Amino acid sequence: MVPAVLLVLYLVVFAVLGIDPYDRAVWVAENLPIVAIVVLLVATYRRFRFSDGAYVLMACLIFLHTVGGHFTFERVPFDWVTELFGFQRNHYDRMAHFTVGFYAYPCAELLLRRRLVSSRLVLLLFPIFFIVTVAAGYELFEWQYAVHADPGAGIAVLGSQGDVWDAQKDMLADTLGAIVATGLFALVYRRRLATLTSGGKDLSGC
């Protein structure tokens, strides 16, 4: 029920925000990876269904990114946060990057339920490393898009807003989100995690 509701909401939001976006080229570039994620989740739903909580966490990025694609991330109406904390830039994109890390939760869920690993340490660290790898790959994609696309659209997708350390900060936000999501996973699945080994030593009886 929850995945179906989220899918319907996404389709509505996607359709509405697809009307007259700030920059159509930016809208296409920003929505392509999100549409790919949604299609993948729908295509694999019958073979592997994540928990409702995992779908809710994954939906955070999907909705935030779809909104960002409509306005471009630096133009999303987020001024109240900027003014509240005295920021020098719009940090909406940082919030979206933080939710990228939420995908560590379904990653860990997949590893656990498919019994792909037997080590508790690997189960909790692999999703974080996976997110860091994805984060680095996406920054490379943004770089190449900015180099080869129309200059205006390229800068909008890059979203650095004049920050020379933007890529590094984005990856840090992704990583912090992954750590939080993995911590939440460990809390929710603590009983099942107790049956796994830790660093090669069985601690299930501890």
PDB file of C-alpha atoms in Angstrom:
ATOM      1  CA  MET A   1       0.000   0.000   0.000  1.00  0.00           C
ATOM      2  CA  VAL A   2       2.727   2.489   0.989  1.00  0.00           C
ATOM      3  CA  PRO A   3       4.822   1.954  -2.184  1.00  0.00           C
ATOM      4  CA  ALA A   4       1.707   2.368  -4.352  1.00  0.00           C
ATOM      5  CA  VAL A   5       0.724   5.609  -2.623  1.00  0.00           C
ATOM      6  CA  LEU A   6       4.256   6.972  -2.967  1.00  0.00           C
ATOM      7  CA  LEU A   7       4.322   6.050  -6.667  1.00  0.00           C
ATOM      8  CA  VAL A   8       1.023   7.818  -7.344  1.00  0.00           C
ATOM      9  CA  LEU A   9       2.191  10.906  -5.449  1.00  0.00           C
ATOM     10  CA  TYR A  10       5.426  10.919  -7.413  1.00  0.00           C
ATOM     11  CA  LEU A  11       3.641  10.695 -10.750  1.00  0.00           C
ATOM     12  CA  VAL A  12       1.424  13.626  -9.774  1.00  0.00           C
ATOM     13  CA  VAL A  13       4.367  15.724  -8.571  1.00  0.00           C
ATOM     14  CA  PHE A  14       6.410  14.809 -11.639  1.00  0.00           C
ATOM     15  CA  ALA A  15       3.580  15.812 -13.990  1.00  0.00           C
ATOM     16  CA  VAL A  16       2.858  19.101 -12.208  1.00  0.00           C
ATOM     17  CA  LEU A  17       6.503  20.138 -11.905  1.00  0.00           C
ATOM     18  CA  GLY A  18       7.155  19.142 -15.486  1.00  0.00           C
ATOM     19  CA  ILE A  19       4.993  22.089 -16.546  1.00  0.00           C
ATOM     20  CA  ASP A  20       7.060  25.140 -17.425  1.00  0.00           C
ATOM     21  CA  PRO A  21      10.246  24.416 -15.422  1.00  0.00           C
ATOM     22  CA  TYR A  22      12.851  27.148 -15.053  1.00  0.00           C
ATOM     23  CA  ASP A  23      15.109  25.474 -17.607  1.00  0.00           C
ATOM     24  CA  ARG A  24      13.940  22.490 -19.644  1.00  0.00           C
ATOM     25  CA  ALA A  25      17.478  21.178 -20.230  1.00  0.00           C
ATOM     26  CA  VAL A  26      18.184  21.275 -16.488  1.00  0.00           C
ATOM     27  CA  TRP A  27      14.828  19.634 -15.784  1.00  0.00           C
ATOM     28  CA  VAL A  28      15.667  16.745 -18.107  1.00  0.00           C
ATOM     29  CA  ALA A  29      19.174  16.279 -16.672  1.00  0.00           C
ATOM     30  CA  GLU A  30      17.976  16.367 -13.071  1.00  0.00           C
ATOM     31  CA  ASN A  31      15.019  14.048 -13.620  1.00  0.00           C
ATOM     32  CA  LEU A  32      16.756  11.358 -15.672  1.00  0.00           C
ATOM     33  CA  PRO A  33      18.478   9.634 -12.721  1.00  0.00           C
ATOM     34  CA  ILE A  34      15.359   9.929 -10.569  1.00  0.00           C
ATOM     35  CA  VAL A  35      13.095   8.436 -13.238  1.00  0.00           C
ATOM     36  CA  ALA A  36      15.645   5.625 -13.617  1.00  0.00           C
ATOM     37  CA  ILE A  37      15.453   4.919  -9.871  1.00  0.00           C
ATOM     38  CA  VAL A  38      11.643   4.869  -9.907  1.00  0.00           C
ATOM     39  CA  VAL A  39      11.527   2.584 -12.956  1.00  0.00           C
ATOM     40  CA  LEU A  40      14.039   0.228 -11.334  1.00  0.00           C
ATOM     41  CA  LEU A  41      12.029   0.068  -8.096  1.00  0.00           C
ATOM     42  CA  VAL A  42       8.805  -0.617  -9.996  1.00  0.00           C
ATOM     43  CA  ALA A  43      10.439  -3.238 -12.224  1.00  0.00           C
ATOM     44  CA  THR A  44      11.925  -5.149  -9.297  1.00  0.00           C
ATOM     45  CA  TYR A  45       8.956  -4.786  -6.926  1.00  0.00           C
ATOM     46  CA  ARG A  46       7.626  -8.309  -7.403  1.00  0.00           C
ATOM     47  CA  ARG A  47      11.063  -9.922  -7.176  1.00  0.00           C
ATOM     48  CA  PHE A  48      12.107  -8.027  -4.086  1.00  0.00           C
ATOM     49  CA  ARG A  49       9.933  -5.763  -1.972  1.00  0.00           C
ATOM     50  CA  PHE A  50      11.669  -3.508   0.510  1.00  0.00           C
ATOM     51  CA  SER A  51      10.049  -2.554   3.799  1.00  0.00           C
ATOM     52  CA  ASP A  52       7.631   0.367   3.871  1.00  0.00           C
ATOM     53  CA  GLY A  53      10.194   2.333   5.857  1.00  0.00           C
ATOM     54  CA  ALA A  54      12.801   1.794   3.141  1.00  0.00           C
ATOM     55  CA  TYR A  55      10.424   3.060   0.466  1.00  0.00           C
ATOM     56  CA  VAL A  56       9.641   6.160   2.524  1.00  0.00           C
ATOM     57  CA  LEU A  57      13.353   6.874   2.950  1.00  0.00           C
ATOM     58  CA  MET A  58      14.005   6.408  -0.758  1.00  0.00           C
ATOM     59  CA  ALA A  59      11.082   8.685  -1.591  1.00  0.00           C
ATOM     60  CA  CYS A  60      12.741  11.596   0.231  1.00  0.00           C
ATOM     61  CA  LEU A  61      15.392  11.989  -2.474  1.00  0.00           C
ATOM     62  CA  ILE A  62      12.912  11.309  -5.263  1.00  0.00           C
ATOM     63  CA  PHE A  63      10.589  14.130  -4.218  1.00  0.00           C
ATOM     64  CA  LEU A  64      13.307  16.611  -3.236  1.00  0.00           C
ATOM     65  CA  HIS A  65      15.192  16.050  -6.489  1.00  0.00           C
ATOM     66  CA  THR A  66      12.028  16.400  -8.568  1.00  0.00           C
ATOM     67  CA  VAL A  67      11.340  19.767  -6.934  1.00  0.00           C
ATOM     68  CA  GLY A  68      14.956  20.801  -7.498  1.00  0.00           C
ATOM     69  CA  GLY A  69      14.697  19.898 -11.159  1.00  0.00           C
ATOM     70  CA  HIS A  70      11.749  22.238 -11.617  1.00  0.00           C
ATOM     71  CA  PHE A  71      13.312  25.314 -10.037  1.00  0.00           C
ATOM     72  CA  THR A  72      17.025  24.337 -10.343  1.00  0.00           C
ATOM     73  CA  PHE A  73      18.468  23.640  -6.922  1.00  0.00           C
ATOM     74  CA  GLU A  74      19.860  27.075  -6.226  1.00  0.00           C
ATOM     75  CA  ARG A  75      16.467  28.694  -6.964  1.00  0.00           C
ATOM     76  CA  VAL A  76      14.243  26.426  -4.867  1.00  0.00           C
ATOM     77  CA  PRO A  77      12.281  28.646  -2.430  1.00  0.00           C
ATOM     78  CA  PHE A  78      14.369  27.856   0.631  1.00  0.00           C
ATOM     79  CA  ASP A  79      15.110  31.398   1.750  1.00  0.00           C
ATOM     80  CA  TRP A  80      13.611  30.966   5.220  1.00  0.00           C
ATOM     81  CA  VAL A  81      16.284  28.384   6.088  1.00  0.00           C
ATOM     82  CA  THR A  82      19.027  30.498   4.536  1.00  0.00           C
ATOM     83  CA  GLU A  83      17.947  33.534   6.560  1.00  0.00           C
ATOM     84  CA  LEU A  84      17.279  31.583   9.755  1.00  0.00           C
ATOM     85  CA  PHE A  85      20.831  30.221   9.923  1.00  0.00           C
ATOM     86  CA  GLY A  86      22.554  33.116   8.170  1.00  0.00           C
ATOM     87  CA  PHE A  87      23.820  30.970   5.291  1.00  0.00           C
ATOM     88  CA  GLN A  88      25.528  32.565   2.302  1.00  0.00           C
ATOM     89  CA  ARG A  89      23.938  30.142  -0.180  1.00  0.00           C
ATOM     90  CA  ASN A  90      20.843  28.061  -0.746  1.00  0.00           C
ATOM     91  CA  HIS A  91      21.458  24.723   0.973  1.00  0.00           C
ATOM     92  CA  TYR A  92      18.466  22.905  -0.492  1.00  0.00           C
ATOM     93  CA  ASP A  93      20.866  20.830  -2.585  1.00  0.00           C
ATOM     94  CA  ARG A  94      22.778  19.793   0.545  1.00  0.00           C
ATOM     95  CA  MET A  95      19.537  18.520   2.072  1.00  0.00           C
ATOM     96  CA  ALA A  96      18.838  16.532  -1.087  1.00  0.00           C
ATOM     97  CA  HIS A  97      22.368  15.106  -1.012  1.00  0.00           C
ATOM     98  CA  PHE A  98      21.843  14.076   2.611  1.00  0.00           C
ATOM     99  CA  THR A  99      18.829  12.016   1.523  1.00  0.00           C
ATOM    100  CA  VAL A 100      20.978  10.244  -1.073  1.00  0.00           C
ATOM    101  CA  GLY A 101      22.541   8.575   1.940  1.00  0.00           C
ATOM    102  CA  PHE A 102      19.142   7.179   2.931  1.00  0.00           C
ATOM    103  CA  TYR A 103      19.614   4.567   0.214  1.00  0.00           C
ATOM    104  CA  ALA A 104      22.089   2.862   2.520  1.00  0.00           C
ATOM    105  CA  TYR A 105      19.039   1.554   4.410  1.00  0.00           C
ATOM    106  CA  PRO A 106      17.505  -0.449   1.531  1.00  0.00           C
ATOM    107  CA  CYS A 107      21.000  -1.522   0.498  1.00  0.00           C
ATOM    108  CA  ALA A 108      21.562  -3.041   3.938  1.00  0.00           C
ATOM    109  CA  GLU A 109      18.063  -4.511   3.882  1.00  0.00           C
ATOM    110  CA  LEU A 110      18.802  -6.254   0.601  1.00  0.00           C
ATOM    111  CA  LEU A 111      22.067  -7.679   1.907  1.00  0.00           C
ATOM    112  CA  LEU A 112      20.404  -8.960   5.074  1.00  0.00           C
ATOM    113  CA  ARG A 113      17.255 -10.457   3.607  1.00  0.00           C
ATOM    114  CA  ARG A 114      19.062 -12.079   0.680  1.00  0.00           C
ATOM    115  CA  ARG A 115      21.733 -13.338   3.098  1.00  0.00           C
ATOM    116  CA  LEU A 116      24.463 -11.967   0.860  1.00  0.00           C
ATOM    117  CA  VAL A 117      26.835 -11.397   3.777  1.00  0.00           C
ATOM    118  CA  SER A 118      27.370 -13.177   7.069  1.00  0.00           C
ATOM    119  CA  SER A 119      29.407 -10.495   8.792  1.00  0.00           C
ATOM    120  CA  ARG A 120      27.668  -7.784  10.779  1.00  0.00           C
ATOM    121  CA  LEU A 121      30.589  -5.451  10.171  1.00  0.00           C
ATOM    122  CA  VAL A 122      30.417  -5.885   6.394  1.00  0.00           C
ATOM    123  CA  LEU A 123      26.632  -5.521   6.441  1.00  0.00           C
ATOM    124  CA  LEU A 124      26.851  -2.152   8.183  1.00  0.00           C
ATOM    125  CA  LEU A 125      29.885  -0.783   6.359  1.00  0.00           C
ATOM    126  CA  PHE A 126      29.157  -1.849   2.783  1.00  0.00           C
ATOM    127  CA  PRO A 127      26.039   0.359   2.370  1.00  0.00           C
ATOM    128  CA  ILE A 128      28.028   3.404   3.505  1.00  0.00           C
ATOM    129  CA  PHE A 129      30.862   2.625   1.090  1.00  0.00           C
ATOM    130  CA  PHE A 130      28.276   2.042  -1.644  1.00  0.00           C
ATOM    131  CA  ILE A 131      26.783   5.495  -1.088  1.00  0.00           C
ATOM    132  CA  VAL A 132      30.219   7.130  -1.082  1.00  0.00           C
ATOM    133  CA  THR A 133      30.945   5.451  -4.434  1.00  0.00           C
ATOM    134  CA  VAL A 134      27.622   6.580  -5.893  1.00  0.00           C
ATOM    135  CA  ALA A 135      28.210  10.105  -4.575  1.00  0.00           C
ATOM    136  CA  ALA A 136      31.603  10.302  -6.261  1.00  0.00           C
ATOM    137  CA  GLY A 137      30.169   8.936  -9.491  1.00  0.00           C
ATOM    138  CA  TYR A 138      27.388  11.508  -9.517  1.00  0.00           C
ATOM    139  CA  GLU A 139      29.866  14.340  -8.990  1.00  0.00           C
ATOM    140  CA  LEU A 140      31.750  13.074 -12.038  1.00  0.00           C
ATOM    141  CA  PHE A 141      28.490  13.081 -13.989  1.00  0.00           C
ATOM    142  CA  GLU A 142      27.785  16.679 -12.943  1.00  0.00           C
ATOM    143  CA  TRP A 143      31.301  17.690 -13.939  1.00  0.00           C
ATOM    144  CA  GLN A 144      31.017  16.170 -17.399  1.00  0.00           C
ATOM    145  CA  TYR A 145      27.543  17.622 -17.918  1.00  0.00           C
ATOM    146  CA  ALA A 146      28.778  21.071 -16.914  1.00  0.00           C
ATOM    147  CA  VAL A 147      31.688  20.778 -19.367  1.00  0.00           C
ATOM    148  CA  HIS A 148      29.685  19.585 -22.360  1.00  0.00           C
ATOM    149  CA  ALA A 149      26.224  21.123 -21.899  1.00  0.00           C
ATOM    150  CA  ASP A 150      25.015  24.630 -22.520  1.00  0.00           C
ATOM    151  CA  PRO A 151      26.984  26.841 -20.081  1.00  0.00           C
ATOM    152  CA  GLY A 152      23.897  28.086 -18.257  1.00  0.00           C
ATOM    153  CA  ALA A 153      22.360  24.634 -17.870  1.00  0.00           C
ATOM    154  CA  GLY A 154      25.732  23.148 -16.932  1.00  0.00           C
ATOM    155  CA  ILE A 155      26.248  25.600 -14.078  1.00  0.00           C
ATOM    156  CA  ALA A 156      22.660  25.064 -12.889  1.00  0.00           C
ATOM    157  CA  VAL A 157      23.108  21.276 -12.749  1.00  0.00           C
ATOM    158  CA  LEU A 158      26.509  21.637 -11.084  1.00  0.00           C
ATOM    159  CA  GLY A 159      24.860  23.844  -8.443  1.00  0.00           C
ATOM    160  CA  SER A 160      28.113  24.945  -6.817  1.00  0.00           C
ATOM    161  CA  GLN A 161      26.867  28.504  -6.259  1.00  0.00           C
ATOM    162  CA  GLY A 162      30.446  29.754  -6.212  1.00  0.00           C
ATOM    163  CA  ASP A 163      31.676  27.233  -3.609  1.00  0.00           C
ATOM    164  CA  VAL A 164      34.972  25.712  -4.767  1.00  0.00           C
ATOM    165  CA  TRP A 165      34.514  22.844  -2.297  1.00  0.00           C
ATOM    166  CA  ASP A 166      30.949  22.097  -3.387  1.00  0.00           C
ATOM    167  CA  ALA A 167      31.664  18.576  -4.673  1.00  0.00           C
ATOM    168  CA  GLN A 168      33.452  17.581  -1.475  1.00  0.00           C
ATOM    169  CA  LYS A 169      30.673  18.997   0.706  1.00  0.00           C
ATOM    170  CA  ASP A 170      28.032  17.224  -1.366  1.00  0.00           C
ATOM    171  CA  MET A 171      29.829  13.911  -0.896  1.00  0.00           C
ATOM    172  CA  LEU A 172      30.120  14.599   2.828  1.00  0.00           C
ATOM    173  CA  ALA A 173      26.358  15.212   2.994  1.00  0.00           C
ATOM    174  CA  ASP A 174      25.753  11.924   1.145  1.00  0.00           C
ATOM    175  CA  THR A 175      28.037  10.098   3.568  1.00  0.00           C
ATOM    176  CA  LEU A 176      26.463  11.608   6.677  1.00  0.00           C
ATOM    177  CA  GLY A 177      23.031  10.625   5.389  1.00  0.00           C
ATOM    178  CA  ALA A 178      24.301   7.083   4.846  1.00  0.00           C
ATOM    179  CA  ILE A 179      25.659   6.898   8.379  1.00  0.00           C
ATOM    180  CA  VAL A 180      22.342   8.071   9.821  1.00  0.00           C
ATOM    181  CA  ALA A 181      20.367   5.626   7.651  1.00  0.00           C
ATOM    182  CA  THR A 182      22.660   2.730   8.554  1.00  0.00           C
ATOM    183  CA  GLY A 183      22.322   3.602  12.229  1.00  0.00           C
ATOM    184  CA  LEU A 184      18.538   3.553  11.852  1.00  0.00           C
ATOM    185  CA  PHE A 185      18.763   0.207  10.076  1.00  0.00           C
ATOM    186  CA  ALA A 186      20.898  -1.223  12.871  1.00  0.00           C
ATOM    187  CA  LEU A 187      18.280  -0.079  15.392  1.00  0.00           C
ATOM    188  CA  VAL A 188      15.305  -1.492  13.479  1.00  0.00           C
ATOM    189  CA  TYR A 189      16.996  -4.798  12.659  1.00  0.00           C
ATOM    190  CA  ARG A 190      19.009  -5.182  15.864  1.00  0.00           C
ATOM    191  CA  ARG A 191      17.574  -8.623  16.660  1.00  0.00           C
ATOM    192  CA  ARG A 192      18.424 -10.060  13.245  1.00  0.00           C
ATOM    193  CA  LEU A 193      21.835  -8.428  13.316  1.00  0.00           C
ATOM    194  CA  ALA A 194      22.508 -10.214  16.592  1.00  0.00           C
ATOM    195  CA  THR A 195      22.481 -13.517  14.700  1.00  0.00           C
ATOM    196  CA  LEU A 196      25.344 -12.455  12.451  1.00  0.00           C
ATOM    197  CA  THR A 197      29.033 -12.648  13.160  1.00  0.00           C
ATOM    198  CA  SER A 198      31.173  -9.605  13.865  1.00  0.00           C
ATOM    199  CA  GLY A 199      34.643  -9.556  12.323  1.00  0.00           C
ATOM    200  CA  GLY A 200      34.641 -13.310  11.944  1.00  0.00           C
ATOM    201  CA  LYS A 201      33.755 -14.007  15.580  1.00  0.00           C
ATOM    202  CA  ASP A 202      30.238 -15.104  16.447  1.00  0.00           C
ATOM    203  CA  LEU A 203      28.852 -12.660  18.978  1.00  0.00           C
ATOM    204  CA  SER A 204      25.243 -13.725  18.736  1.00  0.00           C
ATOM    205  CA  GLY A 205      25.294 -14.944  22.284  1.00  0.00           C
ATOM    206  CA  CYS A 206      26.715 -11.744  23.748  1.00  0.00           C
TER     207      CYS A 206
END
